[in-house]
mmCIF file of C-alpha atoms in Angstrom:
data_model
loop_
_atom_site.group_PDB
_atom_site.id
_atom_site.type_symbol
_atom_site.label_atom_id
_atom_site.label_comp_id
_atom_site.label_asym_id
_atom_site.label_seq_id
_atom_site.Cartn_x
_atom_site.Cartn_y
_atom_site.Cartn_z
ATOM 1 C CA ASP A 284 -48.171 17.673 -15.324
ATOM 2 C CA SER A 285 -47.641 15.201 -12.472
ATOM 3 C CA GLY A 286 -49.364 17.376 -9.907
ATOM 4 C CA VAL A 287 -46.222 17.562 -7.782
ATOM 5 C CA THR A 288 -44.749 21.030 -7.461
ATOM 6 C CA GLN A 289 -41.270 21.971 -6.412
ATOM 7 C CA THR A 290 -39.894 25.386 -5.647
ATOM 8 C CA PRO A 291 -37.659 26.991 -6.543
ATOM 9 C CA LYS A 292 -36.830 25.626 -9.972
ATOM 10 C CA HIS A 293 -33.307 26.946 -9.846
ATOM 11 C CA LEU A 294 -31.136 28.012 -6.971
ATOM 12 C CA ILE A 295 -27.653 29.462 -7.017
ATOM 13 C CA THR A 296 -25.842 29.925 -3.756
ATOM 14 C CA ALA A 297 -22.393 29.935 -2.213
ATOM 15 C CA THR A 298 -20.490 27.364 -0.223
ATOM 16 C CA GLY A 299 -21.323 27.372 3.448
ATOM 17 C CA GLN A 300 -24.829 28.656 2.914
ATOM 18 C CA ARG A 301 -28.141 27.038 3.791
ATOM 19 C CA VAL A 302 -31.104 26.540 1.471
ATOM 20 C CA THR A 303 -34.579 25.105 1.704
ATOM 21 C CA LEU A 304 -36.257 23.212 -1.091
ATOM 22 C CA ARG A 305 -39.986 22.848 -1.024
ATOM 23 C CA CYS A 306 -42.251 20.144 -2.375
ATOM 24 C CA SER A 307 -46.024 19.994 -2.575
ATOM 25 C CA PRO A 308 -47.317 16.486 -3.270
ATOM 26 C CA ARG A 309 -50.253 15.583 -5.442
ATOM 27 C CA SER A 310 -53.561 16.164 -3.771
ATOM 28 C CA GLY A 311 -54.323 13.152 -1.598
ATOM 29 C CA ASP A 312 -50.830 11.693 -1.641
ATOM 30 C CA LEU A 313 -49.481 10.983 1.822
ATOM 31 C CA SER A 314 -45.980 9.828 0.964
ATOM 32 C CA VAL A 315 -43.199 12.135 -0.116
ATOM 33 C CA TYR A 316 -39.787 11.061 -1.344
ATOM 34 C CA TRP A 317 -36.637 13.061 -1.971
ATOM 35 C CA TYR A 318 -33.938 12.131 -4.482
ATOM 36 C CA GLN A 319 -30.671 13.720 -5.519
ATOM 37 C CA GLN A 320 -29.150 13.459 -8.967
ATOM 38 C CA SER A 321 -25.600 14.614 -9.502
ATOM 39 C CA LEU A 322 -22.945 13.953 -12.101
ATOM 40 C CA ASP A 323 -20.637 12.379 -9.527
ATOM 41 C CA GLN A 324 -23.086 10.282 -7.516
ATOM 42 C CA GLY A 325 -25.818 9.602 -10.034
ATOM 43 C CA LEU A 326 -29.302 9.115 -8.686
ATOM 44 C CA GLN A 327 -29.642 8.664 -4.954
ATOM 45 C CA PHE A 328 -32.619 8.216 -2.687
ATOM 46 C CA LEU A 329 -32.460 10.597 0.255
ATOM 47 C CA ILE A 330 -35.494 10.167 2.454
ATOM 48 C CA GLN A 331 -39.179 9.228 2.582
ATOM 49 C CA TYR A 332 -42.002 10.586 4.703
ATOM 50 C CA TYR A 333 -45.464 9.249 5.182
ATOM 51 C CA ASN A 334 -48.147 11.444 6.695
ATOM 52 C CA GLY A 335 -45.615 13.504 8.591
ATOM 53 C CA GLU A 336 -43.431 10.670 9.821
ATOM 54 C CA GLU A 337 -40.066 9.611 8.512
ATOM 55 C CA ARG A 338 -40.469 6.191 6.916
ATOM 56 C CA ALA A 339 -37.126 5.481 5.306
ATOM 57 C CA LYS A 340 -33.725 7.063 5.172
ATOM 58 C CA GLY A 341 -31.296 6.720 2.330
ATOM 59 C CA ASN A 342 -28.019 8.419 1.545
ATOM 60 C CA ILE A 343 -28.898 11.666 3.218
ATOM 61 C CA LEU A 344 -25.993 13.592 4.680
ATOM 62 C CA GLU A 345 -26.075 14.830 8.245
ATOM 63 C CA ARG A 346 -25.933 18.384 6.891
ATOM 64 C CA PHE A 347 -29.275 17.721 5.239
ATOM 65 C CA SER A 348 -32.605 17.418 6.961
ATOM 66 C CA ALA A 349 -36.186 17.124 5.878
ATOM 67 C CA GLN A 350 -39.660 17.211 7.277
ATOM 68 C CA GLN A 351 -43.224 16.778 6.184
ATOM 69 C CA PHE A 352 -45.736 19.219 7.550
ATOM 70 C CA PRO A 353 -49.381 18.639 8.574
ATOM 71 C CA ASP A 354 -50.564 19.957 5.212
ATOM 72 C CA LEU A 355 -48.321 17.231 3.685
ATOM 73 C CA HIS A 356 -45.908 19.529 1.931
ATOM 74 C CA SER A 357 -42.284 18.727 2.566
ATOM 75 C CA GLU A 358 -39.095 20.716 2.862
ATOM 76 C CA LEU A 359 -35.534 19.594 2.353
ATOM 77 C CA ASN A 360 -33.003 21.702 4.186
ATOM 78 C CA LEU A 361 -29.411 21.700 3.007
ATOM 79 C CA SER A 362 -26.851 23.413 5.185
ATOM 80 C CA SER A 363 -23.116 24.114 5.124
ATOM 81 C CA LEU A 364 -23.315 23.671 1.401
ATOM 82 C CA GLU A 365 -20.357 22.315 -0.499
ATOM 83 C CA LEU A 366 -19.568 22.361 -4.202
ATOM 84 C CA GLY A 367 -20.445 18.679 -4.364
ATOM 85 C CA ASP A 368 -24.011 19.385 -3.291
ATOM 86 C CA SER A 369 -24.692 20.896 -6.688
ATOM 87 C CA ALA A 370 -27.324 18.620 -8.122
ATOM 88 C CA LEU A 371 -30.862 18.190 -9.258
ATOM 89 C CA TYR A 372 -33.158 17.460 -6.337
ATOM 90 C CA PHE A 373 -36.375 15.634 -7.095
ATOM 91 C CA CYS A 374 -39.413 15.212 -4.960
ATOM 92 C CA ALA A 375 -41.965 12.492 -5.607
ATOM 93 C CA SER A 376 -45.243 11.567 -4.000
ATOM 94 C CA SER A 377 -47.450 8.527 -3.889
ATOM 95 C CA GLU A 378 -50.846 7.803 -2.495
ATOM 96 C CA TYR A 379 -49.896 5.019 -0.161
ATOM 97 C CA PRO A 380 -46.963 4.000 1.906
ATOM 98 C CA LEU A 381 -45.045 1.157 0.400
ATOM 99 C CA LYS A 382 -47.398 -1.784 0.117
ATOM 100 C CA SER A 383 -46.148 -5.323 -0.012
ATOM 101 C CA ARG A 384 -48.565 -6.146 -2.786
ATOM 102 C CA GLY A 385 -50.220 -4.153 -5.444
ATOM 103 C CA GLN A 386 -48.840 -1.447 -7.611
ATOM 104 C CA GLU A 387 -47.607 1.811 -6.280
ATOM 105 C CA THR A 388 -47.042 4.755 -8.568
ATOM 106 C CA GLN A 389 -44.720 7.578 -7.777
ATOM 107 C CA TYR A 390 -45.282 10.993 -9.292
ATOM 108 C CA PHE A 391 -42.261 13.220 -9.666
ATOM 109 C CA GLY A 392 -41.953 16.946 -9.518
ATOM 110 C CA PRO A 393 -39.894 18.863 -12.077
ATOM 111 C CA GLY A 394 -36.936 19.109 -9.736
ATOM 112 C CA THR A 395 -34.901 21.920 -8.207
ATOM 113 C CA ARG A 396 -31.540 22.532 -9.768
ATOM 114 C CA LEU A 397 -29.073 23.653 -7.125
ATOM 115 C CA LEU A 398 -25.766 25.200 -8.041
ATOM 116 C CA VAL A 399 -23.270 25.844 -5.278
ATOM 117 C CA LEU A 400 -20.477 28.234 -6.219
ATOM 118 C CA ALA B 255 -23.967 -4.913 -0.276
ATOM 119 C CA GLN B 256 -26.556 -4.172 -2.884
ATOM 120 C CA LYS B 257 -25.616 -3.487 -6.453
ATOM 121 C CA VAL B 258 -27.442 -2.697 -9.662
ATOM 122 C CA THR B 259 -25.667 -3.065 -12.975
ATOM 123 C CA GLN B 260 -26.883 -1.600 -16.213
ATOM 124 C CA ALA B 261 -24.104 -2.702 -18.487
ATOM 125 C CA GLN B 262 -25.489 -0.971 -21.567
ATOM 126 C CA THR B 263 -24.409 2.630 -21.350
ATOM 127 C CA GLU B 264 -25.947 3.718 -24.633
ATOM 128 C CA ILE B 265 -28.166 1.995 -27.151
ATOM 129 C CA SER B 266 -29.309 3.274 -30.523
ATOM 130 C CA VAL B 267 -32.145 1.691 -32.420
ATOM 131 C CA VAL B 268 -34.160 2.613 -35.455
ATOM 132 C CA GLU B 269 -37.762 3.491 -34.865
ATOM 133 C CA LYS B 270 -40.104 0.477 -34.727
ATOM 134 C CA GLU B 271 -37.354 -1.862 -33.634
ATOM 135 C CA ASP B 272 -37.714 -3.731 -30.367
ATOM 136 C CA VAL B 273 -35.110 -3.016 -27.715
ATOM 137 C CA THR B 274 -34.281 -4.633 -24.388
ATOM 138 C CA LEU B 275 -32.566 -2.806 -21.567
ATOM 139 C CA ASP B 276 -30.723 -5.065 -19.182
ATOM 140 C CA CYS B 277 -30.655 -4.786 -15.421
ATOM 141 C CA VAL B 278 -28.758 -7.185 -13.188
ATOM 142 C CA TYR B 279 -28.863 -6.813 -9.448
ATOM 143 C CA GLU B 280 -27.179 -8.203 -6.363
ATOM 144 C CA THR B 281 -28.737 -8.421 -2.945
ATOM 145 C CA ARG B 282 -28.695 -10.698 0.061
ATOM 146 C CA ASP B 283 -32.244 -9.807 0.956
ATOM 147 C CA THR B 284 -34.949 -12.343 0.297
ATOM 148 C CA THR B 285 -37.593 -9.664 -0.083
ATOM 149 C CA TYR B 286 -36.921 -6.616 -2.164
ATOM 150 C CA TYR B 287 -38.323 -4.297 -4.796
ATOM 151 C CA LEU B 288 -37.120 -3.533 -8.283
ATOM 152 C CA PHE B 289 -37.938 -0.383 -10.201
ATOM 153 C CA TRP B 290 -37.572 1.192 -13.582
ATOM 154 C CA TYR B 291 -37.562 4.946 -14.149
ATOM 155 C CA LYS B 292 -37.385 7.013 -17.308
ATOM 156 C CA GLN B 293 -35.666 10.373 -17.686
ATOM 157 C CA PRO B 294 -36.404 12.054 -21.027
ATOM 158 C CA PRO B 295 -34.109 14.755 -22.417
ATOM 159 C CA SER B 296 -36.303 17.347 -20.731
ATOM 160 C CA GLY B 297 -34.936 16.087 -17.413
ATOM 161 C CA GLU B 298 -37.961 15.040 -15.421
ATOM 162 C CA LEU B 299 -38.149 11.620 -13.824
ATOM 163 C CA VAL B 300 -40.955 9.247 -14.663
ATOM 164 C CA PHE B 301 -41.778 6.196 -12.605
ATOM 165 C CA LEU B 302 -42.437 3.174 -14.810
ATOM 166 C CA ILE B 303 -42.830 0.143 -12.575
ATOM 167 C CA ARG B 304 -42.182 -1.407 -9.194
ATOM 168 C CA ARG B 305 -41.884 -5.172 -8.933
ATOM 169 C CA ASN B 306 -41.933 -7.205 -5.721
ATOM 170 C CA SER B 307 -39.394 -9.974 -5.388
ATOM 171 C CA PHE B 308 -42.009 -12.564 -4.538
ATOM 172 C CA ASP B 309 -43.970 -11.834 -7.686
ATOM 173 C CA GLU B 310 -42.133 -13.223 -10.685
ATOM 174 C CA GLN B 311 -45.003 -12.732 -13.067
ATOM 175 C CA ASN B 312 -43.909 -10.722 -16.047
ATOM 176 C CA GLU B 313 -45.588 -7.394 -16.599
ATOM 177 C CA ILE B 314 -46.820 -5.858 -19.811
ATOM 178 C CA SER B 315 -48.053 -2.335 -20.205
ATOM 179 C CA GLY B 316 -48.737 -1.323 -23.760
ATOM 180 C CA ARG B 317 -45.447 -1.422 -25.631
ATOM 181 C CA TYR B 318 -43.504 -1.926 -22.412
ATOM 182 C CA SER B 319 -42.798 -5.273 -20.831
ATOM 183 C CA TRP B 320 -40.632 -6.401 -17.956
ATOM 184 C CA ASN B 321 -39.014 -9.781 -17.500
ATOM 185 C CA PHE B 322 -38.130 -10.561 -13.901
ATOM 186 C CA GLN B 323 -35.952 -13.626 -13.399
ATOM 187 C CA LYS B 324 -34.870 -14.313 -9.866
ATOM 188 C CA SER B 325 -32.677 -17.195 -10.949
ATOM 189 C CA THR B 326 -30.435 -14.850 -12.892
ATOM 190 C CA SER B 327 -31.052 -11.761 -10.733
ATOM 191 C CA SER B 328 -32.260 -9.811 -13.711
ATOM 192 C CA PHE B 329 -35.098 -7.413 -14.332
ATOM 193 C CA ASN B 330 -34.992 -6.556 -17.996
ATOM 194 C CA PHE B 331 -37.147 -4.000 -19.744
ATOM 195 C CA THR B 332 -38.303 -4.366 -23.329
ATOM 196 C CA ILE B 333 -39.818 -1.690 -25.508
ATOM 197 C CA THR B 334 -41.678 -3.082 -28.479
ATOM 198 C CA ALA B 335 -41.926 -1.072 -31.685
ATOM 199 C CA SER B 336 -39.829 1.751 -30.297
ATOM 200 C CA GLN B 337 -40.757 5.354 -30.959
ATOM 201 C CA VAL B 338 -38.757 8.555 -30.938
ATOM 202 C CA VAL B 339 -40.537 9.553 -27.725
ATOM 203 C CA ASP B 340 -38.911 6.574 -26.031
ATOM 204 C CA SER B 341 -35.536 8.296 -26.313
ATOM 205 C CA ALA B 342 -34.450 8.796 -22.725
ATOM 206 C CA VAL B 343 -32.175 7.551 -20.003
ATOM 207 C CA TYR B 344 -33.644 4.569 -18.213
ATOM 208 C CA PHE B 345 -32.708 3.716 -14.646
ATOM 209 C CA CYS B 346 -33.148 0.449 -12.846
ATOM 210 C CA ALA B 347 -33.222 0.468 -9.041
ATOM 211 C CA LEU B 348 -33.337 -1.955 -6.142
ATOM 212 C CA SER B 349 -34.748 -1.462 -2.666
ATOM 213 C CA GLU B 350 -34.866 -3.527 0.461
ATOM 214 C CA ALA B 351 -38.444 -4.205 1.495
ATOM 215 C CA ARG B 352 -39.143 -3.589 5.139
ATOM 216 C CA GLY B 353 -40.572 -1.023 7.468
ATOM 217 C CA GLY B 354 -43.132 0.288 5.037
ATOM 218 C CA GLY B 355 -40.588 2.357 3.178
ATOM 219 C CA TYR B 356 -37.790 2.159 0.700
ATOM 220 C CA GLN B 357 -34.665 0.995 2.478
ATOM 221 C CA LYS B 358 -31.184 0.897 0.997
ATOM 222 C CA VAL B 359 -32.244 2.101 -2.423
ATOM 223 C CA THR B 360 -29.604 1.513 -5.042
ATOM 224 C CA PHE B 361 -29.804 2.911 -8.559
ATOM 225 C CA GLY B 362 -28.057 1.707 -11.662
ATOM 226 C CA THR B 363 -26.050 4.158 -13.708
ATOM 227 C CA GLY B 364 -28.668 4.283 -16.415
ATOM 228 C CA THR B 365 -28.932 3.304 -20.060
ATOM 229 C CA LYS B 366 -29.311 6.034 -22.616
ATOM 230 C CA LEU B 367 -31.650 4.958 -25.370
ATOM 231 C CA GLN B 368 -31.722 6.832 -28.638
ATOM 232 C CA VAL B 369 -34.461 5.994 -31.085
ATOM 233 C CA ILE B 370 -33.608 7.169 -34.553
ATOM 234 C CA PRO B 371 -36.472 8.085 -36.852
#
């Protein structure tokens, strides 16, 4: 158990709908990362937050948004869903922001499997 | 543009054999990060290592070792005395290093390793 929780585990919805994925980082971790894994696109980094602030943005679509709340949990909002958004969405956390030196370890949640029909 | 190539799509080895997973990258950045992740058949993602571009010292962690060679733009991963539990898909990734976060993260397509008992 990594200590990172993600809810829900599975989500089935229809095109055009909006969903919210939730991530609770390990206790004490300030950084949260979101990744998407799909058959078509492979693994992609979406976005990173550190202590409530956006720190890095990856291949996140404009229909997607995320935030990190004061209690450090994070939510990924996906709207106007399309069939191609069907994927496994992973959240990860780490204790520090990216440090230029030293080792950083990311801890991954079990993922949320989203199916858009 | 950044690129990560994992030319080995699938590798099969017999238990206790050593195996090396290749990762070749392309980037114009002078400072960057390289990563390896593991995804077992159960589907979760496991962070293995992050390497800074200015640190070419090879890393060893138990049966795992990483060989970073800037001259050939490679970051290869070797498992010594492989075990069935090492069976997984392994991903190599590259990230620009600036702004305290992961920028322009690019993943390879993964190498599926099967360790046969």
